[in-house]
Amino acid sequence: MDRRRIFDRYGVSDTNSQYLQTKHDYSEYNRFSLNKNEDFGQRFNINQDIAFYHKLSITANYFEKIILSKNAKKVHVVMFYNDWCFKCTRIVDAFKKILELLQPIGISFATVNAVHEESIFRKCGAREVPQLVLILDNQYFLYRDHNFTPQKVVEFIRKKIPSKIFKRIEPDNLNGFLDGWMDNRARALIFEPRSMTRLRYLLTAFEFYDRVAFGFVNTINRKSSNIIARFKVNTSLDTLILFNEDTTSYTASISMQEIPTQALVNLVSTNQFLVLPRISSQNMMESVCPTEWNRQRKRLCVILVTENKEKDDIEKVALRNIALNMGYHSKRVRFAYIFRESQPDFIKAISKGSYKDSLIHIVIIWRRDKNRIKYDWVNVGKQNGNSSPEHFINSTKNEISNAIKKLLKNSEALCYEAFVENLINEHSQGILTKWISQFLYVVDYLSDNIEEEHLFAFISLLGTFGFMFAVGYVLIYFVKVEEENLKAQGQLFDIQVFERY
């Protein structure tokens, strides 16, 4: 090969040039796609990992309406990512493992593109990607541990679950716990042969906190022997027992080596209400007395209108006994009571057709939709001194039974109709309670987000202010001492007189 030909082909004439040396073939590694029409971003394996984030990606609208819903009692884990975030791709496998571990026990997972949904990114307090955020009761908790492992994430979630959602049960507080159903919540006891409660049970307790109070019993604790004997619990298994107002017997139970989450949720949701629950919020109304437009499938709700006074307890006891023995399916007929003084607007809306004060106020309602109800009052007399409680209960039961049988017929219609607004939430926090809760949340947020160098800088700043205050105080003290000495010597008076002239 002559020098001219070499120059024409390679641009050099020196046969010893590096351009003519044998080179290693790297084509077998296929680092880039050979398709020229393919986007540059598609030539990297990064997209095989980012695609996993895309599958779980949600919008700001979904985030606001579903995850931040007022009725949402689910624990959500949200991962913020970016399409060109290489750190995000490195933790995909770890994120998959966390999802596969925690999603089956009731934690919802989602991802958000921090660039496309910047408003959510700022709202959660995140500053960089990737960022894992735990959303619990509409509060945001940022996971800042550099060890992105399932064990660390589980510890993080355990730490953030409020301790108020469960109670450790021992012999001295068992009866008080079971008899506490006057707070309008059913009772659940979970027996475990371990000191640390399974996360799935804590998540269930959090989800049903407004309906069911959970107590946990450690079966390997010697103090629990009497409780175990009382309920005949197998100490080698996990056991769930549910109670309503009657604490002498339970409504449902399940025992397994490891209770599946779905079985746990199904059992609790089926038995989450008392025999005679109190309608104390719109959410409770929706749950106890759901809407049904179709006349053939209409659902009736028998509601005792009473007051929060001890003298009216006999009426609630009577209706509770009637509800236990009536035998109607809960999907067609439910029993409840409501406090007149707590829901004045609702009582006023259905006041038409109500009987005299000498009668017990029992109303049967059929909710056609959220704001439209049809209703009818039941004529039931109050107990007098001459009649026994059994006679009073039987007569009340007969009146209610006759009214229900009549109104369940497709041909029968309820007499009155009303449009009602949402009920007042009797469990809403007061201003002081909200301030305290917000303060505790801020303290928890700061403890999670302030790093050591920030903490040292803050302490240094406080120390500087403290030193300046101390020096100023000492200087003022010496000035006052000197002033007193001058006054004693008469020099300060002379100076003041001189300045006057």
PDB file of C-alpha atoms in Angstrom, residues 191 224-241 253-255:
ATOM      1  CA  PHE A 191     -53.183 -11.616  70.598  1.00  0.00           C
ATOM      2  CA  SER A 224     -51.308 -11.969  80.116  1.00  0.00           C
ATOM      3  CA  SER A 225     -52.034 -15.489  81.408  1.00  0.00           C
ATOM      4  CA  ASN A 226     -55.439 -14.548  82.889  1.00  0.00           C
ATOM      5  CA  ILE A 227     -56.514 -12.803  79.669  1.00  0.00           C
ATOM      6  CA  ILE A 228     -55.425 -15.812  77.613  1.00  0.00           C
ATOM      7  CA  ALA A 229     -57.368 -18.178  79.876  1.00  0.00           C
ATOM      8  CA  ARG A 230     -60.473 -15.968  79.770  1.00  0.00           C
ATOM      9  CA  PHE A 231     -60.707 -16.009  75.964  1.00  0.00           C
ATOM     10  CA  LYS A 232     -59.152 -19.482  75.474  1.00  0.00           C
ATOM     11  CA  VAL A 233     -56.513 -18.207  73.043  1.00  0.00           C
ATOM     12  CA  ASN A 234     -53.931 -20.436  71.363  1.00  0.00           C
ATOM     13  CA  THR A 235     -50.652 -18.769  72.340  1.00  0.00           C
ATOM     14  CA  SER A 236     -48.783 -20.092  69.300  1.00  0.00           C
ATOM     15  CA  LEU A 237     -51.116 -18.322  66.838  1.00  0.00           C
ATOM     16  CA  ASP A 238     -52.122 -14.752  66.066  1.00  0.00           C
ATOM     17  CA  THR A 239     -55.725 -14.185  67.168  1.00  0.00           C
ATOM     18  CA  LEU A 240     -58.194 -11.379  66.475  1.00  0.00           C
ATOM     19  CA  ILE A 241     -61.362 -11.059  68.603  1.00  0.00           C
ATOM     20  CA  SER A 253     -62.750 -14.112  65.797  1.00  0.00           C
ATOM     21  CA  ILE A 254     -59.966 -15.578  63.688  1.00  0.00           C
ATOM     22  CA  SER A 255     -56.761 -17.455  64.602  1.00  0.00           C
TER      23      SER A 255
END
